[in-house]
Amino acid sequence: MSRPAVHLVDGSLYVFRAWHSMPDEFHDAEGHAVNAVHGFTRFLCELLERVKPEHVAVAFDASLTTSFRNAIYPAYKANRELPPPDLERQFVLCREVTQALGVPVLIDHTYEADDLIGTALWSVRAHGFRSVIVSADKDFGQLLGEDDEQWDYARNTRWGPAGVFERLGVHPHQVADYLALCGDAVDNIPGVPGVGAKTAAALLAHFGSLDALLDRVDEVPFLRLRGAASCAAKLRTHAESARLYRQLTRIALDAPGIGDAEALRRMRGEADAMELLCERLRFGPLTRTRLKALLG
């Protein structure tokens, strides 16, 4: 592809993965656990070594209870436990490692990492860039334009807009509507009762959008769809809820502080800050060598 790429990393996902996969044997100079920091740092080193991106950013979540979605729907993500203090400390350290490597960090207390990535993608697209979203999260499918990709780094699989349809049965512009209909248990979004993934995909294939579906709900009983009459009744009853859920499932494209591609250009690293982090986090010689090489 001739268009330059911006790599946008779902940092929180990879911190959580490291937290769950790395053993508890890693501790910093003060005795605190740093297994997630070690795992995340290895991931980030490998990514930068493989891709050597000129434009890259890592987005972190800091809005588990303060997102604008919580104001719209207080039950949003209420099923999730807050990260324990030990993991909160490690999130801060992961951000420090990222910044010391010269990689821009995206974080906000109102907008989630998804919104920061969405805003960045939308902003750079206007400047001729394509985006590679490094994440396995299905929600990002709604952002993919013709030249964009999503990259599940752990499985080393990539897909574009056609891959969204292969996975979910809907096109990128329908993903938010699809999740509003069938729900998303991970984020505590219930969806319309009785409407599962296959039914949601079939409805959107016929009507094109949630708005068209709700406007023409009287047509639903005549579809060749199992339980069509019951489905129509539930859609009528829960129409406003479905519209509310779409406000939750739609990724925002207007988060503040992300202007253009220059804000996402990898800068020169901070060697002194990295040296202090290496001592504090007790990184081994291999990780130190990799970090030093990446600092150039």
Coordinates of C-alpha atoms in Angstrom, one line a residue:
M1 CA 0.0 0.0 0.0
S2 CA 1.4 3.4 -1.0
R3 CA -0.3 5.4 1.7
P4 CA 1.8 5.9 4.9
A5 CA 0.5 4.0 7.9
V6 CA -0.1 5.1 11.5
H7 CA 0.0 2.2 14.0
L8 CA -2.6 2.8 16.8
V9 CA -2.1 0.4 19.7
D10 CA -4.8 -0.6 22.2
G11 CA -2.4 -0.4 25.1
S12 CA -4.8 -1.4 27.9
L13 CA -5.5 -4.7 26.2
Y14 CA -1.8 -5.6 26.1
V15 CA -1.2 -4.5 29.7
F16 CA -4.1 -6.8 30.9
R17 CA -2.8 -9.6 28.8
A18 CA 0.6 -9.3 30.3
W19 CA -0.9 -9.1 33.8
H20 CA -2.7 -12.4 33.3
S21 CA 0.1 -14.2 31.4
M22 CA 3.3 -13.2 33.1
P23 CA 4.4 -14.9 36.3
D24 CA 4.4 -13.0 39.6
E25 CA 8.2 -13.3 40.0
F26 CA 8.9 -9.8 38.6
H27 CA 9.3 -7.1 41.3
D28 CA 10.7 -3.6 41.2
A29 CA 13.4 -2.2 43.4
E30 CA 10.8 -1.5 46.2
G31 CA 9.4 -5.0 46.0
H32 CA 6.2 -4.2 44.1
A33 CA 5.0 -6.6 41.4
V34 CA 5.8 -5.4 37.9
N35 CA 4.9 -8.5 35.8
A36 CA 2.5 -6.5 33.6
V37 CA 5.2 -3.9 32.9
H38 CA 7.7 -6.5 31.9
G39 CA 5.2 -8.3 29.6
F40 CA 4.0 -5.0 28.1
T41 CA 7.5 -3.8 27.5
R42 CA 8.5 -6.9 25.7
F43 CA 5.4 -6.6 23.5
L44 CA 6.1 -3.0 22.7
C45 CA 9.8 -3.6 22.0
E46 CA 8.8 -6.4 19.6
L47 CA 6.2 -4.3 17.8
L48 CA 8.7 -1.4 17.3
E49 CA 11.4 -3.7 16.2
R50 CA 9.2 -5.4 13.6
V51 CA 7.3 -2.4 12.3
K52 CA 9.8 0.5 12.8
P53 CA 6.9 2.9 12.5
E54 CA 7.4 6.6 12.0
H55 CA 3.9 7.3 13.2
V56 CA 2.6 5.3 16.2
A57 CA 0.6 5.9 19.4
V58 CA -0.5 3.8 22.3
A59 CA -3.9 4.5 23.8
F60 CA -4.6 3.7 27.5
D61 CA -7.9 3.7 29.4
A62 CA -8.3 6.0 32.3
S63 CA -12.1 6.3 32.3
L64 CA -13.5 3.0 33.6
T65 CA -16.1 4.9 35.7
T66 CA -15.8 8.5 34.3
S67 CA -16.4 7.9 30.6
F68 CA -19.1 10.0 28.9
R69 CA -20.9 6.7 28.4
N70 CA -21.3 6.4 32.2
A71 CA -23.3 9.6 32.2
I72 CA -25.5 8.3 29.4
Y73 CA -26.0 4.9 30.9
P74 CA -24.7 4.4 34.6
A75 CA -24.7 0.6 34.2
Y76 CA -22.1 0.8 31.4
K77 CA -19.2 -1.5 32.3
A78 CA -20.6 -1.8 35.9
N79 CA -20.0 -5.6 35.6
R80 CA -16.2 -4.9 35.7
E81 CA -14.1 -4.8 38.8
L82 CA -11.8 -1.8 39.1
P83 CA -8.2 -2.8 38.6
P84 CA -6.4 -3.5 41.9
P85 CA -4.0 -0.8 43.1
D86 CA -1.1 -3.0 42.2
L87 CA -2.2 -3.1 38.5
E88 CA -3.0 0.6 38.6
R89 CA 0.6 1.3 39.5
Q90 CA 1.7 -0.9 36.6
F91 CA -0.5 1.0 34.2
V92 CA 1.3 4.2 35.1
L93 CA 4.7 2.6 34.6
C94 CA 3.7 1.1 31.2
R95 CA 2.8 4.7 30.2
E96 CA 6.2 5.9 31.4
V97 CA 8.1 3.2 29.4
T98 CA 6.0 4.1 26.3
Q99 CA 6.8 7.8 26.6
A100 CA 10.5 7.1 27.3
L101 CA 10.7 5.2 24.0
G102 CA 9.4 8.4 22.3
V103 CA 6.0 6.8 21.5
P104 CA 3.0 9.2 21.9
V105 CA 0.6 8.2 24.6
L106 CA -3.1 8.9 24.2
I107 CA -5.2 9.0 27.5
D108 CA -8.3 10.9 28.7
H109 CA -10.6 10.7 31.7
T110 CA -13.8 11.2 29.6
Y111 CA -13.0 9.3 26.4
E112 CA -11.9 5.7 26.3
A113 CA -8.9 4.3 24.4
D114 CA -11.3 3.2 21.6
D115 CA -12.4 6.8 21.2
L116 CA -8.8 8.1 21.2
I117 CA -7.9 5.6 18.5
G118 CA -11.0 6.4 16.5
T119 CA -10.3 10.1 16.7
A120 CA -6.7 9.6 15.7
L121 CA -7.6 7.4 12.8
W122 CA -10.3 9.9 11.6
S123 CA -7.9 12.8 11.9
V124 CA -5.0 11.2 9.9
R125 CA -7.2 9.8 7.2
A126 CA -7.9 13.4 6.1
H127 CA -4.1 13.8 5.7
G128 CA -3.6 10.8 3.5
F129 CA -2.7 8.2 6.1
R130 CA -4.1 4.7 6.5
S131 CA -4.3 3.2 10.0
V132 CA -3.3 -0.2 11.5
I133 CA -5.2 -0.8 14.7
V134 CA -3.2 -3.2 16.9
S135 CA -6.0 -4.9 18.9
A136 CA -8.2 -7.9 18.9
D137 CA -11.3 -5.9 20.1
K138 CA -14.2 -6.4 17.7
D139 CA -15.5 -2.9 18.4
F140 CA -12.7 -1.5 16.2
G141 CA -14.3 -3.0 13.1
Q142 CA -16.5 0.0 12.7
L143 CA -13.5 2.2 12.1
L144 CA -11.9 0.4 9.2
G145 CA -11.9 2.2 5.9
E146 CA -10.8 0.7 2.5
D147 CA -7.0 0.8 3.3
D148 CA -7.2 0.4 7.1
E149 CA -6.3 -2.8 8.9
Q150 CA -6.8 -4.4 12.3
W151 CA -4.0 -6.5 13.6
D152 CA -4.5 -9.1 16.3
Y153 CA -0.9 -9.1 17.3
A154 CA -1.0 -12.2 19.6
R155 CA -2.4 -14.3 16.8
N156 CA -0.6 -12.4 14.1
T157 CA -3.8 -12.1 12.0
R158 CA -4.8 -9.0 10.0
W159 CA -8.0 -8.0 8.3
G160 CA -9.6 -5.1 6.6
P161 CA -13.2 -4.2 6.0
A162 CA -14.0 -7.5 4.3
G163 CA -12.7 -9.3 7.4
V164 CA -15.1 -7.5 9.6
F165 CA -18.0 -9.0 7.5
E166 CA -16.4 -12.5 7.7
R167 CA -16.2 -12.3 11.5
L168 CA -19.5 -10.5 12.4
G169 CA -21.7 -10.8 9.3
V170 CA -22.0 -7.0 9.0
H171 CA -20.1 -4.3 7.3
P172 CA -17.9 -1.8 9.2
H173 CA -20.5 1.0 9.1
Q174 CA -23.1 -1.4 10.7
V175 CA -20.9 -2.6 13.6
A176 CA -22.2 -0.1 16.2
D177 CA -25.8 -0.9 15.2
Y178 CA -25.1 -4.6 15.4
L179 CA -23.7 -4.4 18.9
A180 CA -26.6 -2.2 20.0
L181 CA -29.0 -4.9 18.8
C182 CA -27.3 -8.0 20.1
G183 CA -25.6 -6.4 23.0
D184 CA -22.0 -6.6 24.3
A185 CA -21.7 -8.5 27.6
V186 CA -18.1 -7.3 28.0
D187 CA -19.3 -3.7 28.4
N188 CA -22.6 -4.6 30.2
I189 CA -24.7 -3.5 27.2
P190 CA -27.8 -5.8 27.2
G191 CA -29.0 -5.3 23.6
V192 CA -32.6 -6.1 22.5
P193 CA -33.9 -9.2 24.4
G194 CA -34.1 -12.2 22.1
V195 CA -32.0 -10.7 19.4
G196 CA -28.8 -12.6 19.0
A197 CA -25.8 -12.1 16.8
K198 CA -27.2 -14.0 13.8
T199 CA -30.6 -12.2 14.0
A200 CA -28.9 -8.8 14.3
A201 CA -26.8 -9.5 11.3
A202 CA -29.8 -10.7 9.3
L203 CA -31.9 -7.7 10.2
L204 CA -29.1 -5.3 9.2
A205 CA -28.5 -7.2 6.0
H206 CA -32.2 -6.5 5.1
F207 CA -32.7 -3.0 6.5
G208 CA -29.2 -1.6 6.3
S209 CA -29.2 0.3 9.6
L210 CA -30.8 0.4 13.0
D211 CA -32.7 3.5 12.2
A212 CA -34.2 2.0 9.0
L213 CA -35.0 -1.2 11.0
L214 CA -36.9 0.7 13.7
D215 CA -38.7 2.9 11.2
R216 CA -39.9 -0.1 9.2
V217 CA -40.3 -2.5 12.1
D218 CA -43.8 -3.5 10.8
E219 CA -42.1 -5.3 8.0
V220 CA -40.1 -7.6 10.3
P221 CA -43.0 -10.2 10.8
F222 CA -42.9 -10.9 7.1
L223 CA -39.2 -11.7 7.0
R224 CA -38.1 -15.3 6.6
L225 CA -36.7 -15.2 10.1
R226 CA -37.3 -17.6 13.0
G227 CA -39.6 -15.9 15.5
A228 CA -40.0 -12.9 13.3
A229 CA -43.3 -11.7 14.9
S230 CA -41.9 -12.0 18.4
C231 CA -38.7 -10.2 17.3
A232 CA -40.8 -7.3 15.9
A233 CA -42.7 -6.9 19.1
K234 CA -39.5 -6.8 21.1
L235 CA -38.0 -4.2 18.7
R236 CA -41.0 -2.0 19.2
T237 CA -40.8 -2.3 23.0
H238 CA -37.1 -1.7 23.2
A239 CA -36.6 0.8 20.3
E240 CA -35.5 3.7 22.5
S241 CA -33.2 1.4 24.5
A242 CA -31.6 0.2 21.2
R243 CA -30.9 3.8 20.2
L244 CA -29.4 4.5 23.6
Y245 CA -27.2 1.4 23.3
R246 CA -25.9 2.7 20.0
Q247 CA -24.6 5.8 21.7
L248 CA -22.6 3.4 23.8
T249 CA -21.3 1.1 21.0
R250 CA -20.4 3.9 18.6
I251 CA -16.8 4.9 18.9
A252 CA -16.4 8.7 19.2
L253 CA -14.4 10.5 16.6
D254 CA -14.1 13.9 18.4
A255 CA -11.9 13.3 21.4
P256 CA -9.8 16.3 22.3
G257 CA -6.0 16.8 21.9
I258 CA -5.5 14.8 18.7
G259 CA -4.8 17.1 15.8
D260 CA -3.0 15.5 12.9
A261 CA -0.3 13.0 12.1
E262 CA 2.5 15.1 13.5
A263 CA 1.0 14.5 17.0
L264 CA 1.5 10.8 16.3
R265 CA 5.0 10.9 15.1
R266 CA 7.5 8.9 17.1
M267 CA 9.9 11.2 18.8
R268 CA 13.5 10.7 20.0
G269 CA 13.5 8.6 23.2
E270 CA 14.5 9.8 26.6
A271 CA 17.7 7.8 27.4
D272 CA 18.1 9.2 31.0
A273 CA 14.4 8.5 31.9
M274 CA 14.7 5.0 30.4
E275 CA 17.9 4.3 32.4
L276 CA 16.1 5.2 35.6
L277 CA 13.2 3.0 34.7
C278 CA 15.4 0.1 33.9
E279 CA 17.0 0.4 37.4
R280 CA 13.7 0.8 39.1
L281 CA 11.9 -2.0 37.3
R282 CA 14.9 -4.3 37.4
F283 CA 14.8 -5.1 33.7
G284 CA 17.2 -7.9 32.7
P285 CA 20.1 -7.4 30.3
L286 CA 18.2 -8.6 27.2
T287 CA 15.4 -6.1 27.7
R288 CA 17.9 -3.3 28.5
T289 CA 19.8 -4.1 25.3
R290 CA 16.5 -4.0 23.2
L291 CA 15.4 -0.7 24.8
K292 CA 18.8 0.9 24.2
A293 CA 18.8 -0.2 20.6
L294 CA 15.3 1.3 20.2
L295 CA 16.5 4.5 21.7
G296 CA 19.0 4.6 18.8

